[in-house]
C-alpha cells in the first residue's frame, strides 16, 4: 500500500472517530488512535508517522524490536504499545522496547515484569487485560478474578497501572463487554480503556473507550500470517 493510501485511510479513521465522539457527546481529546502494525513492514509505519500518527501497537516483542528502535531515532515522540499475549520469558525484552504493555493478565507475568523492572530500573505503563467473554482460547484474566488481580497489580506497580484492555468475543455484541469493562475501570479509578478494533471502535467509543486499536482499516490486509504471542489480533 502506498504512503498516500495509508495517509488517506488514517484521515478516514480519524474522521470516523471524530463522528463517534460527537455522537457520544464526549471530548475528542480523550480518545486516542492506536495504529496496529502487526506483520506490516517498517515502511508502512513510516508512512503513518509522516501522516502524523504517533501511537502504534505491535503483537510480538521480536517484531517490535526489529521495527521501532531505529524509528525512534527519527521520531522520538512515537509511543509503542504491546498488545499481544506476552510470554513471561519475553517480559524483559518487552519492558525494554515498549512504552506500554497492554496485556498484563496473570500473576506469573506480573512477577516477570516486576523482575524486569528491577533489572532495568524502569517500567513501561501497564494495562490489565480482562477476558470479558471468559473464552478459554484467549488471553486475559477471567472476569471473576479481574477485580482482585487489578487491586494486586496496583498495590505492586502503583501508578504504572494505567488502565484496562479487552477483546470481546467475535460473535457477540461487543457493547455489553465494553460497558462492563468501563464499569470495572471506574471501580478501580482507572482512566484508560483500550477497547474497540477496526470493526467495532465506534461502539467502544460510545461506551467510554479512550484508546481504540485499528490495524486493517489503516494498513489493509496483513501481508503474511504467522505464529506469535497473541491469541487475537486487533
C-alpha positions as protocol buffer text, in pm:
chain_id: "A"
residue {
  index: 1
  type: UNK
  ca { x: 0 y: 0 z: 0 }
}
residue {
  index: 2
  type: UNK
  ca { x: 133 y: 346 z: -91 }
}
residue {
  index: 3
  type: UNK
  ca { x: 212 y: 622 z: 155 }
}
residue {
  index: 4
  type: UNK
  ca { x: -78 y: 827 z: 19 }
}
residue {
  index: 5
  type: UNK
  ca { x: -322 y: 539 z: 66 }
}
residue {
  index: 6
  type: UNK
  ca { x: -215 y: 492 z: 427 }
}
residue {
  index: 7
  type: UNK
  ca { x: -241 y: 866 z: 492 }
}
residue {
  index: 8
  type: UNK
  ca { x: -589 y: 869 z: 338 }
}
residue {
  index: 9
  type: UNK
  ca { x: -704 y: 572 z: 543 }
}
residue {
  index: 10
  type: UNK
  ca { x: -570 y: 734 z: 859 }
}
residue {
  index: 11
  type: UNK
  ca { x: -760 y: 1050 z: 778 }
}
residue {
  index: 12
  type: UNK
  ca { x: -1078 y: 849 z: 723 }
}
residue {
  index: 13
  type: UNK
  ca { x: -1041 y: 664 z: 1055 }
}
residue {
  index: 14
  type: UNK
  ca { x: -979 y: 990 z: 1239 }
}
residue {
  index: 15
  type: UNK
  ca { x: -1294 y: 1133 z: 1081 }
}
residue {
  index: 16
  type: UNK
  ca { x: -1493 y: 831 z: 1197 }
}
residue {
  index: 17
  type: UNK
  ca { x: -1352 y: 873 z: 1548 }
}
residue {
  index: 18
  type: UNK
  ca { x: -1449 y: 1241 z: 1540 }
}
residue {
  index: 19
  type: UNK
  ca { x: -1803 y: 1149 z: 1440 }
}
residue {
  index: 20
  type: UNK
  ca { x: -1834 y: 875 z: 1706 }
}
residue {
  index: 21
  type: UNK
  ca { x: -1706 y: 1109 z: 1975 }
}
residue {
  index: 22
  type: UNK
  ca { x: -1955 y: 1376 z: 1871 }
}
residue {
  index: 23
  type: UNK
  ca { x: -2246 y: 1131 z: 1879 }
}
residue {
  index: 24
  type: UNK
  ca { x: -2138 y: 1015 z: 2226 }
}
residue {
  index: 25
  type: UNK
  ca { x: -2109 y: 1374 z: 2349 }
}
residue {
  index: 26
  type: UNK
  ca { x: -1751 y: 1317 z: 2458 }
}
residue {
  index: 27
  type: UNK
  ca { x: -1433 y: 1525 z: 2441 }
}
residue {
  index: 28
  type: UNK
  ca { x: -1226 y: 1433 z: 2133 }
}
residue {
  index: 29
  type: UNK
  ca { x: -908 y: 1490 z: 2333 }
}
residue {
  index: 30
  type: UNK
  ca { x: -998 y: 1188 z: 2547 }
}
residue {
  index: 31
  type: UNK
  ca { x: -994 y: 933 z: 2263 }
}
residue {
  index: 32
  type: UNK
  ca { x: -668 y: 823 z: 2100 }
}
residue {
  index: 33
  type: UNK
  ca { x: -599 y: 603 z: 1798 }
}
residue {
  index: 34
  type: UNK
  ca { x: -351 y: 316 z: 1823 }
}
residue {
  index: 35
  type: UNK
  ca { x: -236 y: 207 z: 1477 }
}
residue {
  index: 36
  type: UNK
  ca { x: -173 y: -169 z: 1481 }
}
residue {
  index: 37
  type: UNK
  ca { x: 116 y: -268 z: 1255 }
}
residue {
  index: 38
  type: UNK
  ca { x: 146 y: -644 z: 1304 }
}
residue {
  index: 39
  type: UNK
  ca { x: 319 y: -807 z: 1003 }
}
residue {
  index: 40
  type: UNK
  ca { x: 328 y: -476 z: 816 }
}
residue {
  index: 41
  type: UNK
  ca { x: 672 y: -351 z: 715 }
}
residue {
  index: 42
  type: UNK
  ca { x: 856 y: -61 z: 871 }
}
residue {
  index: 43
  type: UNK
  ca { x: 784 y: 137 z: 555 }
}
residue {
  index: 44
  type: UNK
  ca { x: 414 y: 131 z: 642 }
}
residue {
  index: 45
  type: UNK
  ca { x: 493 y: 259 z: 990 }
}
residue {
  index: 46
  type: UNK
  ca { x: 697 y: 539 z: 833 }
}
residue {
  index: 47
  type: UNK
  ca { x: 403 y: 631 z: 610 }
}
residue {
  index: 48
  type: UNK
  ca { x: 180 y: 660 z: 915 }
}
residue {
  index: 49
  type: UNK
  ca { x: 442 y: 863 z: 1101 }
}
residue {
  index: 50
  type: UNK
  ca { x: 468 y: 1102 z: 808 }
}
residue {
  index: 51
  type: UNK
  ca { x: 89 y: 1138 z: 825 }
}
residue {
  index: 52
  type: UNK
  ca { x: 113 y: 1244 z: 1188 }
}
residue {
  index: 53
  type: UNK
  ca { x: 42 y: 916 z: 1367 }
}
residue {
  index: 54
  type: UNK
  ca { x: 248 y: 861 z: 1683 }
}
residue {
  index: 55
  type: UNK
  ca { x: 78 y: 575 z: 1872 }
}
residue {
  index: 56
  type: UNK
  ca { x: 144 y: 224 z: 1744 }
}
residue {
  index: 57
  type: UNK
  ca { x: 63 y: -129 z: 1857 }
}
residue {
  index: 58
  type: UNK
  ca { x: 255 y: -449 z: 1795 }
}
residue {
  index: 59
  type: UNK
  ca { x: 164 y: -801 z: 1899 }
}
residue {
  index: 60
  type: UNK
  ca { x: 504 y: -965 z: 1912 }
}
residue {
  index: 61
  type: UNK
  ca { x: 809 y: -849 z: 2101 }
}
residue {
  index: 62
  type: UNK
  ca { x: 1050 y: -975 z: 1836 }
}
residue {
  index: 63
  type: UNK
  ca { x: 873 y: -786 z: 1560 }
}
residue {
  index: 64
  type: UNK
  ca { x: 863 y: -470 z: 1770 }
}
residue {
  index: 65
  type: UNK
  ca { x: 1237 y: -497 z: 1828 }
}
residue {
  index: 66
  type: UNK
  ca { x: 1306 y: -512 z: 1455 }
}
residue {
  index: 67
  type: UNK
  ca { x: 1095 y: -207 z: 1365 }
}
residue {
  index: 68
  type: UNK
  ca { x: 1080 y: 53 z: 1633 }
}
residue {
  index: 69
  type: UNK
  ca { x: 1422 y: 127 z: 1789 }
}
residue {
  index: 70
  type: UNK
  ca { x: 1550 y: 277 z: 1462 }
}
residue {
  index: 71
  type: UNK
  ca { x: 1227 y: 466 z: 1404 }
}
residue {
  index: 72
  type: UNK
  ca { x: 1255 y: 624 z: 1749 }
}
residue {
  index: 73
  type: UNK
  ca { x: 1582 y: 784 z: 1643 }
}
residue {
  index: 74
  type: UNK
  ca { x: 1393 y: 988 z: 1382 }
}
residue {
  index: 75
  type: UNK
  ca { x: 1063 y: 1019 z: 1568 }
}
residue {
  index: 76
  type: UNK
  ca { x: 1146 y: 1025 z: 1940 }
}
residue {
  index: 77
  type: UNK
  ca { x: 786 y: 1113 z: 2029 }
}
residue {
  index: 78
  type: UNK
  ca { x: 639 y: 787 z: 1896 }
}
residue {
  index: 79
  type: UNK
  ca { x: 491 y: 554 z: 2155 }
}
residue {
  index: 80
  type: UNK
  ca { x: 474 y: 177 z: 2123 }
}
residue {
  index: 81
  type: UNK
  ca { x: 215 y: -45 z: 2289 }
}
residue {
  index: 82
  type: UNK
  ca { x: 250 y: -423 z: 2306 }
}
residue {
  index: 83
  type: UNK
  ca { x: -99 y: -565 z: 2260 }
}
residue {
  index: 84
  type: UNK
  ca { x: -37 y: -938 z: 2213 }
}
residue {
  index: 85
  type: UNK
  ca { x: -41 y: -1201 z: 2482 }
}
residue {
  index: 86
  type: UNK
  ca { x: 302 y: -1187 z: 2647 }
}
residue {
  index: 87
  type: UNK
  ca { x: 512 y: -1487 z: 2747 }
}
residue {
  index: 88
  type: UNK
  ca { x: 692 y: -1450 z: 3078 }
}
residue {
  index: 89
  type: UNK
  ca { x: 1031 y: -1521 z: 2920 }
}
residue {
  index: 90
  type: UNK
  ca { x: 984 y: -1215 z: 2697 }
}
residue {
  index: 91
  type: UNK
  ca { x: 899 y: -974 z: 2978 }
}
residue {
  index: 92
  type: UNK
  ca { x: 1248 y: -824 z: 2994 }
}
residue {
  index: 93
  type: UNK
  ca { x: 1260 y: -758 z: 2620 }
}
residue {
  index: 94
  type: UNK
  ca { x: 907 y: -620 z: 2632 }
}
residue {
  index: 95
  type: UNK
  ca { x: 998 y: -375 z: 2906 }
}
residue {
  index: 96
  type: UNK
  ca { x: 1298 y: -262 z: 2703 }
}
residue {
  index: 97
  type: UNK
  ca { x: 1113 y: -193 z: 2379 }
}
residue {
  index: 98
  type: UNK
  ca { x: 762 y: -84 z: 2481 }
}
residue {
  index: 99
  type: UNK
  ca { x: 618 y: 228 z: 2634 }
}
residue {
  index: 100
  type: UNK
  ca { x: 304 y: 38 z: 2733 }
}
residue {
  index: 101
  type: UNK
  ca { x: 226 y: -330 z: 2789 }
}
residue {
  index: 102
  type: UNK
  ca { x: -150 y: -377 z: 2748 }
}
residue {
  index: 103
  type: UNK
  ca { x: -166 y: -748 z: 2828 }
}
residue {
  index: 104
  type: UNK
  ca { x: -84 y: -795 z: 3196 }
}
residue {
  index: 105
  type: UNK
  ca { x: -317 y: -1082 z: 3273 }
}
residue {
  index: 106
  type: UNK
  ca { x: -179 y: -1326 z: 3531 }
}
residue {
  index: 107
  type: UNK
  ca { x: 36 y: -1337 z: 3846 }
}
residue {
  index: 108
  type: UNK
  ca { x: 330 y: -1511 z: 3677 }
}
residue {
  index: 109
  type: UNK
  ca { x: 353 y: -1230 z: 3422 }
}
residue {
  index: 110
  type: UNK
  ca { x: 325 y: -973 z: 3699 }
}
residue {
  index: 111
  type: UNK
  ca { x: 623 y: -1142 z: 3867 }
}
residue {
  index: 112
  type: UNK
  ca { x: 822 y: -1143 z: 3543 }
}
residue {
  index: 113
  type: UNK
  ca { x: 750 y: -776 z: 3474 }
}
residue {
  index: 114
  type: UNK
  ca { x: 848 y: -683 z: 3830 }
}
residue {
  index: 115
  type: UNK
  ca { x: 1180 y: -866 z: 3790 }
}
residue {
  index: 116
  type: UNK
  ca { x: 1237 y: -694 z: 3456 }
}
residue {
  index: 117
  type: UNK
  ca { x: 1167 y: -356 z: 3610 }
}
residue {
  index: 118
  type: UNK
  ca { x: 1410 y: -423 z: 3893 }
}
residue {
  index: 119
  type: UNK
  ca { x: 1679 y: -522 z: 3645 }
}
residue {
  index: 120
  type: UNK
  ca { x: 1624 y: -230 z: 3409 }
}
residue {
  index: 121
  type: UNK
  ca { x: 1542 y: 34 z: 3664 }
}
residue {
  index: 122
  type: UNK
  ca { x: 1237 y: 137 z: 3459 }
}
residue {
  index: 123
  type: UNK
  ca { x: 892 y: 5 z: 3380 }
}
residue {
  index: 124
  type: UNK
  ca { x: 653 y: 72 z: 3092 }
}
residue {
  index: 125
  type: UNK
  ca { x: 298 y: 170 z: 3170 }
}
residue {
  index: 126
  type: UNK
  ca { x: 72 y: -129 z: 3222 }
}
residue {
  index: 127
  type: UNK
  ca { x: -287 y: -221 z: 3133 }
}
residue {
  index: 128
  type: UNK
  ca { x: -460 y: -525 z: 3277 }
}
residue {
  index: 129
  type: UNK
  ca { x: -620 y: -735 z: 3004 }
}
residue {
  index: 130
  type: UNK
  ca { x: -955 y: -885 z: 3102 }
}
residue {
  index: 131
  type: UNK
  ca { x: -1106 y: -1182 z: 2919 }
}
residue {
  index: 132
  type: UNK
  ca { x: -1457 y: -1039 z: 2929 }
}
residue {
  index: 133
  type: UNK
  ca { x: -1603 y: -1338 z: 2746 }
}
residue {
  index: 134
  type: UNK
  ca { x: -1416 y: -1594 z: 2961 }
}
residue {
  index: 135
  type: UNK
  ca { x: -1302 y: -1759 z: 2638 }
}
residue {
  index: 136
  type: UNK
  ca { x: -1056 y: -2042 z: 2706 }
}
residue {
  index: 137
  type: UNK
  ca { x: -853 y: -1975 z: 2391 }
}
residue {
  index: 138
  type: UNK
  ca { x: -795 y: -1608 z: 2471 }
}
residue {
  index: 139
  type: UNK
  ca { x: -551 y: -1426 z: 2691 }
}
residue {
  index: 140
  type: UNK
  ca { x: -682 y: -1211 z: 2973 }
}
residue {
  index: 141
  type: UNK
  ca { x: -764 y: -1253 z: 3339 }
}
residue {
  index: 142
  type: UNK
  ca { x: -1109 y: -1414 z: 3384 }
}
residue {
  index: 143
  type: UNK
  ca { x: -1394 y: -1188 z: 3486 }
}
residue {
  index: 144
  type: UNK
  ca { x: -1440 y: -1321 z: 3836 }
}
residue {
  index: 145
  type: UNK
  ca { x: -1068 y: -1283 z: 3912 }
}
residue {
  index: 146
  type: UNK
  ca { x: -1025 y: -943 z: 3748 }
}
residue {
  index: 147
  type: UNK
  ca { x: -1106 y: -710 z: 4037 }
}
residue {
  index: 148
  type: UNK
  ca { x: -874 y: -881 z: 4283 }
}
residue {
  index: 149
  type: UNK
  ca { x: -596 y: -904 z: 4025 }
}
residue {
  index: 150
  type: UNK
  ca { x: -625 y: -535 z: 3938 }
}
residue {
  index: 151
  type: UNK
  ca { x: -601 y: -446 z: 4306 }
}
residue {
  index: 152
  type: UNK
  ca { x: -291 y: -665 z: 4344 }
}
residue {
  index: 153
  type: UNK
  ca { x: -127 y: -507 z: 4040 }
}
residue {
  index: 154
  type: UNK
  ca { x: -200 y: -156 z: 4162 }
}
residue {
  index: 155
  type: UNK
  ca { x: -52 y: -238 z: 4501 }
}
residue {
  index: 156
  type: UNK
  ca { x: 258 y: -379 z: 4333 }
}
residue {
  index: 157
  type: UNK
  ca { x: 312 y: -131 z: 4049 }
}
residue {
  index: 158
  type: UNK
  ca { x: 131 y: 177 z: 4174 }
}
residue {
  index: 159
  type: UNK
  ca { x: 57 y: 446 z: 3918 }
}
residue {
  index: 160
  type: UNK
  ca { x: 221 y: 241 z: 3643 }
}
residue {
  index: 161
  type: UNK
  ca { x: -110 y: 54 z: 3614 }
}
residue {
  index: 162
  type: UNK
  ca { x: -293 y: 296 z: 3387 }
}
residue {
  index: 163
  type: UNK
  ca { x: -596 y: 112 z: 3258 }
}
residue {
  index: 164
  type: UNK
  ca { x: -774 y: -194 z: 3126 }
}
residue {
  index: 165
  type: UNK
  ca { x: -791 y: -371 z: 2790 }
}
residue {
  index: 166
  type: UNK
  ca { x: -1029 y: -625 z: 2639 }
}
residue {
  index: 167
  type: UNK
  ca { x: -1108 y: -811 z: 2317 }
}
residue {
  index: 168
  type: UNK
  ca { x: -1476 y: -916 z: 2321 }
}
residue {
  index: 169
  type: UNK
  ca { x: -1592 y: -1244 z: 2163 }
}
residue {
  index: 170
  type: UNK
  ca { x: -1617 y: -1218 z: 1785 }
}
residue {
  index: 171
  type: UNK
  ca { x: -1975 y: -1341 z: 1753 }
}
residue {
  index: 172
  type: UNK
  ca { x: -2133 y: -1134 z: 2029 }
}
residue {
  index: 173
  type: UNK
  ca { x: -2250 y: -777 z: 2060 }
}
residue {
  index: 174
  type: UNK
  ca { x: -1937 y: -607 z: 2198 }
}
residue {
  index: 175
  type: UNK
  ca { x: -2122 y: -329 z: 2376 }
}
residue {
  index: 176
  type: UNK
  ca { x: -2204 y: -521 z: 2698 }
}
residue {
  index: 177
  type: UNK
  ca { x: -1838 y: -621 z: 2720 }
}
residue {
  index: 178
  type: UNK
  ca { x: -1722 y: -262 z: 2671 }
}
residue {
  index: 179
  type: UNK
  ca { x: -1977 y: -138 z: 2924 }
}
residue {
  index: 180
  type: UNK
  ca { x: -1871 y: -395 z: 3181 }
}
residue {
  index: 181
  type: UNK
  ca { x: -1503 y: -310 z: 3140 }
}
residue {
  index: 182
  type: UNK
  ca { x: -1576 y: 61 z: 3175 }
}
residue {
  index: 183
  type: UNK
  ca { x: -1761 y: -2 z: 3500 }
}
residue {
  index: 184
  type: UNK
  ca { x: -1472 y: -213 z: 3631 }
}
residue {
  index: 185
  type: UNK
  ca { x: -1224 y: 61 z: 3544 }
}
residue {
  index: 186
  type: UNK
  ca { x: -1440 y: 311 z: 3729 }
}
residue {
  index: 187
  type: UNK
  ca { x: -1445 y: 92 z: 4038 }
}
residue {
  index: 188
  type: UNK
  ca { x: -1065 y: 98 z: 4045 }
}
residue {
  index: 189
  type: UNK
  ca { x: -1017 y: 461 z: 3948 }
}
residue {
  index: 190
  type: UNK
  ca { x: -851 y: 378 z: 3615 }
}
residue {
  index: 191
  type: UNK
  ca { x: -897 y: 635 z: 3342 }
}
residue {
  index: 192
  type: UNK
  ca { x: -768 y: 449 z: 3037 }
}
residue {
  index: 193
  type: UNK
  ca { x: -979 y: 196 z: 2846 }
}
residue {
  index: 194
  type: UNK
  ca { x: -821 y: 20 z: 2547 }
}
residue {
  index: 195
  type: UNK
  ca { x: -1114 y: -134 z: 2366 }
}
residue {
  index: 196
  type: UNK
  ca { x: -1253 y: -138 z: 2016 }
}
residue {
  index: 197
  type: UNK
  ca { x: -1090 y: -251 z: 1692 }
}
residue {
  index: 198
  type: UNK
  ca { x: -1142 y: -195 z: 1320 }
}
residue {
  index: 199
  type: UNK
  ca { x: -1494 y: -342 z: 1318 }
}
residue {
  index: 200
  type: UNK
  ca { x: -1635 y: -204 z: 1642 }
}
residue {
  index: 201
  type: UNK
  ca { x: -1443 y: 102 z: 1759 }
}
residue {
  index: 202
  type: UNK
  ca { x: -1744 y: 335 z: 1724 }
}
residue {
  index: 203
  type: UNK
  ca { x: -1937 y: 116 z: 1968 }
}
residue {
  index: 204
  type: UNK
  ca { x: -1638 y: 118 z: 2202 }
}
residue {
  index: 205
  type: UNK
  ca { x: -1622 y: 498 z: 2193 }
}
residue {
  index: 206
  type: UNK
  ca { x: -1991 y: 512 z: 2279 }
}
residue {
  index: 207
  type: UNK
  ca { x: -1918 y: 301 z: 2587 }
}
residue {
  index: 208
  type: UNK
  ca { x: -1618 y: 502 z: 2706 }
}
residue {
  index: 209
  type: UNK
  ca { x: -1308 y: 382 z: 2520 }
}
residue {
  index: 210
  type: UNK
  ca { x: -1013 y: 618 z: 2550 }
}
residue {
  index: 211
  type: UNK
  ca { x: -790 y: 416 z: 2313 }
}
residue {
  index: 212
  type: UNK
  ca { x: -907 y: 228 z: 2003 }
}
residue {
  index: 213
  type: UNK
  ca { x: -684 y: -25 z: 1824 }
}
residue {
  index: 214
  type: UNK
  ca { x: -714 y: -16 z: 1445 }
}
residue {
  index: 215
  type: UNK
  ca { x: -498 y: -215 z: 1205 }
}
residue {
  index: 216
  type: UNK
  ca { x: -651 y: -347 z: 883 }
}
residue {
  index: 217
  type: UNK
  ca { x: -869 y: -40 z: 828 }
}
residue {
  index: 218
  type: UNK
  ca { x: -548 y: 165 z: 807 }
}
residue {
  index: 219
  type: UNK
  ca { x: -288 y: -68 z: 659 }
}
residue {
  index: 220
  type: UNK
  ca { x: -501 y: -315 z: 468 }
}
residue {
  index: 221
  type: UNK
  ca { x: -484 y: -695 z: 493 }
}
residue {
  index: 222
  type: UNK
  ca { x: -179 y: -830 z: 667 }
}
residue {
  index: 223
  type: UNK
  ca { x: 84 y: -932 z: 411 }
}
residue {
  index: 224
  type: UNK
  ca { x: 152 y: -1265 z: 577 }
}
residue {
  index: 225
  type: UNK
  ca { x: 46 y: -1482 z: 866 }
}
residue {
  index: 226
  type: UNK
  ca { x: 249 y: -1637 z: 1138 }
}
residue {
  index: 227
  type: UNK
  ca { x: 257 y: -1754 z: 1493 }
}
residue {
  index: 228
  type: UNK
  ca { x: 329 y: -1520 z: 1776 }
}
residue {
  index: 229
  type: UNK
  ca { x: 245 y: -1421 z: 2127 }
}
residue {
  index: 230
  type: UNK
  ca { x: -109 y: -1312 z: 2057 }
}
residue {
  index: 231
  type: UNK
  ca { x: -427 y: -1515 z: 2069 }
}
residue {
  index: 232
  type: UNK
  ca { x: -633 y: -1249 z: 1894 }
}
residue {
  index: 233
  type: UNK
  ca { x: -521 y: -954 z: 1691 }
}
residue {
  index: 234
  type: UNK
  ca { x: -697 y: -617 z: 1654 }
}
